[in-house]
Amino acid sequence: MDNKVVARVSWIPTEQGGKKRFPLINYSTAAHFHYDVADRDWSVVLNIISNYDNYETLCNIEFLFPEKAPGNLLFVGSKFELYEHRKVADGEIIEIEKEEVMR
């Protein structure tokens, strides 16, 4: 069984220093998880499910290199920030969907 991790991302508006364009399909960037006791940043990939007019996105989130990242950061309620050269969004994991793998 694999898990799909669903997150809600709230983008910082462009006029407040956020991105000029918001991702439509997928997006890879650095993320800082509030509960990471080692206080590190991780490369993540967002696969966009839907975008809303209020600077909010619903997406699946996963680590770019899951074999090197701590899985204990991915739980419902886990909060994170997305960065490029600066902070561009806040996010929170809202659901974990169990997915069966066909073999």
mmCIF file with all atom_site columns, N, CA and C in Angstrom, residues 3 6 8 12 22 33 35 38-39 47-48 51-54 59 66 68 72-73 87-88 91 99:
data_model
loop_
_atom_site.group_PDB
_atom_site.id
_atom_site.type_symbol
_atom_site.label_atom_id
_atom_site.label_alt_id
_atom_site.label_comp_id
_atom_site.label_asym_id
_atom_site.label_entity_id
_atom_site.label_seq_id
_atom_site.pdbx_PDB_ins_code
_atom_site.Cartn_x
_atom_site.Cartn_y
_atom_site.Cartn_z
_atom_site.occupancy
_atom_site.B_iso_or_equiv
_atom_site.pdbx_formal_charge
_atom_site.auth_seq_id
_atom_site.auth_comp_id
_atom_site.auth_asym_id
_atom_site.auth_atom_id
_atom_site.pdbx_PDB_model_num
ATOM 1  N N  . ASN A 1 3  ? 0.610  5.642  0.020   1.00 0.00 ? 3  ASN A N  1
ATOM 2  C CA . ASN A 1 3  ? -0.298 6.684  0.497   1.00 0.00 ? 3  ASN A CA 1
ATOM 3  C C  . ASN A 1 3  ? -0.182 7.912  -0.383  1.00 0.00 ? 3  ASN A C  1
ATOM 4  N N  . VAL A 1 6  ? -2.568 14.541 0.715   1.00 0.00 ? 6  VAL A N  1
ATOM 5  C CA . VAL A 1 6  ? -3.282 15.691 0.160   1.00 0.00 ? 6  VAL A CA 1
ATOM 6  C C  . VAL A 1 6  ? -3.039 16.904 1.056   1.00 0.00 ? 6  VAL A C  1
ATOM 7  N N  . ARG A 1 8  ? -3.452 21.389 1.448   1.00 0.00 ? 8  ARG A N  1
ATOM 8  C CA . ARG A 1 8  ? -4.028 22.672 1.051   1.00 0.00 ? 8  ARG A CA 1
ATOM 9  C C  . ARG A 1 8  ? -2.899 23.687 1.120   1.00 0.00 ? 8  ARG A C  1
ATOM 10 N N  . ILE A 1 12 ? 1.008  33.206 -1.212  1.00 0.00 ? 12 ILE A N  1
ATOM 11 C CA . ILE A 1 12 ? 1.119  34.624 -0.882  1.00 0.00 ? 12 ILE A CA 1
ATOM 12 C C  . ILE A 1 12 ? 0.765  35.396 -2.152  1.00 0.00 ? 12 ILE A C  1
ATOM 13 N N  . PHE A 1 22 ? 1.044  31.041 -10.651 1.00 0.00 ? 22 PHE A N  1
ATOM 14 C CA . PHE A 1 22 ? 0.846  29.903 -9.770  1.00 0.00 ? 22 PHE A CA 1
ATOM 15 C C  . PHE A 1 22 ? 0.832  28.620 -10.610 1.00 0.00 ? 22 PHE A C  1
ATOM 16 N N  . PHE A 1 33 ? 9.099  22.035 7.029   1.00 0.00 ? 33 PHE A N  1
ATOM 17 C CA . PHE A 1 33 ? 8.015  21.504 7.855   1.00 0.00 ? 33 PHE A CA 1
ATOM 18 C C  . PHE A 1 33 ? 8.195  21.982 9.287   1.00 0.00 ? 33 PHE A C  1
ATOM 19 N N  . TYR A 1 35 ? 7.283  20.750 12.027  1.00 0.00 ? 35 TYR A N  1
ATOM 20 C CA . TYR A 1 35 ? 7.550  19.711 13.019  1.00 0.00 ? 35 TYR A CA 1
ATOM 21 C C  . TYR A 1 35 ? 8.886  19.005 12.818  1.00 0.00 ? 35 TYR A C  1
ATOM 22 N N  . ALA A 1 38 ? 14.967 18.481 13.207  1.00 0.00 ? 38 ALA A N  1
ATOM 23 C CA . ALA A 1 38 ? 16.301 18.736 12.669  1.00 0.00 ? 38 ALA A CA 1
ATOM 24 C C  . ALA A 1 38 ? 16.365 20.090 11.965  1.00 0.00 ? 38 ALA A C  1
ATOM 25 N N  . ASP A 1 39 ? 15.214 20.741 11.783  1.00 0.00 ? 39 ASP A N  1
ATOM 26 C CA . ASP A 1 39 ? 15.124 22.089 11.214  1.00 0.00 ? 39 ASP A CA 1
ATOM 27 C C  . ASP A 1 39 ? 15.778 22.181 9.828   1.00 0.00 ? 39 ASP A C  1
ATOM 28 N N  . ASN A 1 47 ? 1.563  17.893 -6.951  1.00 0.00 ? 47 ASN A N  1
ATOM 29 C CA . ASN A 1 47 ? 0.761  17.557 -8.121  1.00 0.00 ? 47 ASN A CA 1
ATOM 30 C C  . ASN A 1 47 ? -0.606 18.190 -7.900  1.00 0.00 ? 47 ASN A C  1
ATOM 31 N N  . ILE A 1 48 ? -0.901 19.195 -8.689  1.00 0.00 ? 48 ILE A N  1
ATOM 32 C CA . ILE A 1 48 ? -2.085 20.028 -8.461  1.00 0.00 ? 48 ILE A CA 1
ATOM 33 C C  . ILE A 1 48 ? -3.362 19.254 -8.764  1.00 0.00 ? 48 ILE A C  1
ATOM 34 N N  . ASN A 1 51 ? -7.072 24.496 -8.386  1.00 0.00 ? 51 ASN A N  1
ATOM 35 C CA . ASN A 1 51 ? -6.721 25.838 -7.943  1.00 0.00 ? 51 ASN A CA 1
ATOM 36 C C  . ASN A 1 51 ? -8.005 26.621 -7.726  1.00 0.00 ? 51 ASN A C  1
ATOM 37 N N  . TYR A 1 52 ? -8.004 27.501 -6.746  1.00 0.00 ? 52 TYR A N  1
ATOM 38 C CA . TYR A 1 52 ? -9.175 28.309 -6.436  1.00 0.00 ? 52 TYR A CA 1
ATOM 39 C C  . TYR A 1 52 ? -8.832 29.783 -6.587  1.00 0.00 ? 52 TYR A C  1
ATOM 40 N N  . ASP A 1 53 ? -9.836 30.616 -6.736  1.00 0.00 ? 53 ASP A N  1
ATOM 41 C CA . ASP A 1 53 ? -9.635 32.048 -6.955  1.00 0.00 ? 53 ASP A CA 1
ATOM 42 C C  . ASP A 1 53 ? -9.057 32.778 -5.753  1.00 0.00 ? 53 ASP A C  1
ATOM 43 N N  . ASN A 1 54 ? -9.087 32.171 -4.593  1.00 0.00 ? 54 ASN A N  1
ATOM 44 C CA . ASN A 1 54 ? -8.627 32.846 -3.376  1.00 0.00 ? 54 ASN A CA 1
ATOM 45 C C  . ASN A 1 54 ? -7.177 32.493 -3.026  1.00 0.00 ? 54 ASN A C  1
ATOM 46 N N  . CYS A 1 59 ? -3.665 19.882 -3.533  1.00 0.00 ? 59 CYS A N  1
ATOM 47 C CA . CYS A 1 59 ? -2.665 19.111 -4.273  1.00 0.00 ? 59 CYS A CA 1
ATOM 48 C C  . CYS A 1 59 ? -2.257 17.858 -3.515  1.00 0.00 ? 59 CYS A C  1
ATOM 49 N N  . PRO A 1 66 ? 12.120 10.549 -1.677  1.00 0.00 ? 66 PRO A N  1
ATOM 50 C CA . PRO A 1 66 ? 11.467 9.985  -0.478  1.00 0.00 ? 66 PRO A CA 1
ATOM 51 C C  . PRO A 1 66 ? 12.355 9.047  0.329   1.00 0.00 ? 66 PRO A C  1
ATOM 52 N N  . LYS A 1 68 ? 15.306 9.550  1.207   1.00 0.00 ? 68 LYS A N  1
ATOM 53 C CA . LYS A 1 68 ? 16.185 10.326 2.086   1.00 0.00 ? 68 LYS A CA 1
ATOM 54 C C  . LYS A 1 68 ? 15.420 11.197 3.080   1.00 0.00 ? 68 LYS A C  1
ATOM 55 N N  . ASN A 1 72 ? 7.995  10.780 8.883   1.00 0.00 ? 72 ASN A N  1
ATOM 56 C CA . ASN A 1 72 ? 7.198  11.219 10.040  1.00 0.00 ? 72 ASN A CA 1
ATOM 57 C C  . ASN A 1 72 ? 6.732  12.668 9.908   1.00 0.00 ? 72 ASN A C  1
ATOM 58 N N  . LEU A 1 73 ? 7.118  13.377 8.851   1.00 0.00 ? 73 LEU A N  1
ATOM 59 C CA . LEU A 1 73 ? 6.652  14.752 8.657   1.00 0.00 ? 73 LEU A CA 1
ATOM 60 C C  . LEU A 1 73 ? 5.326  14.797 7.908   1.00 0.00 ? 73 LEU A C  1
ATOM 61 N N  . LYS A 1 87 ? 9.778  33.030 0.898   1.00 0.00 ? 87 LYS A N  1
ATOM 62 C CA . LYS A 1 87 ? 8.569  32.268 1.184   1.00 0.00 ? 87 LYS A CA 1
ATOM 63 C C  . LYS A 1 87 ? 7.495  32.636 0.163   1.00 0.00 ? 87 LYS A C  1
ATOM 64 N N  . VAL A 1 88 ? 6.872  31.597 -0.443  1.00 0.00 ? 88 VAL A N  1
ATOM 65 C CA . VAL A 1 88 ? 5.830  31.843 -1.436  1.00 0.00 ? 88 VAL A CA 1
ATOM 66 C C  . VAL A 1 88 ? 4.467  31.285 -1.027  1.00 0.00 ? 88 VAL A C  1
ATOM 67 N N  . GLY A 1 91 ? 1.320  25.832 3.826   1.00 0.00 ? 91 GLY A N  1
ATOM 68 C CA . GLY A 1 91 ? 0.548  24.641 3.508   1.00 0.00 ? 91 GLY A CA 1
ATOM 69 C C  . GLY A 1 91 ? 0.266  23.805 4.733   1.00 0.00 ? 91 GLY A C  1
ATOM 70 N N  . GLU A 1 99 ? -3.715 3.927  -0.857  1.00 0.00 ? 99 GLU A N  1
ATOM 71 C CA . GLU A 1 99 ? -3.830 3.513  -2.251  1.00 0.00 ? 99 GLU A CA 1
ATOM 72 C C  . GLU A 1 99 ? -3.219 2.138  -2.411  1.00 0.00 ? 99 GLU A C  1
#
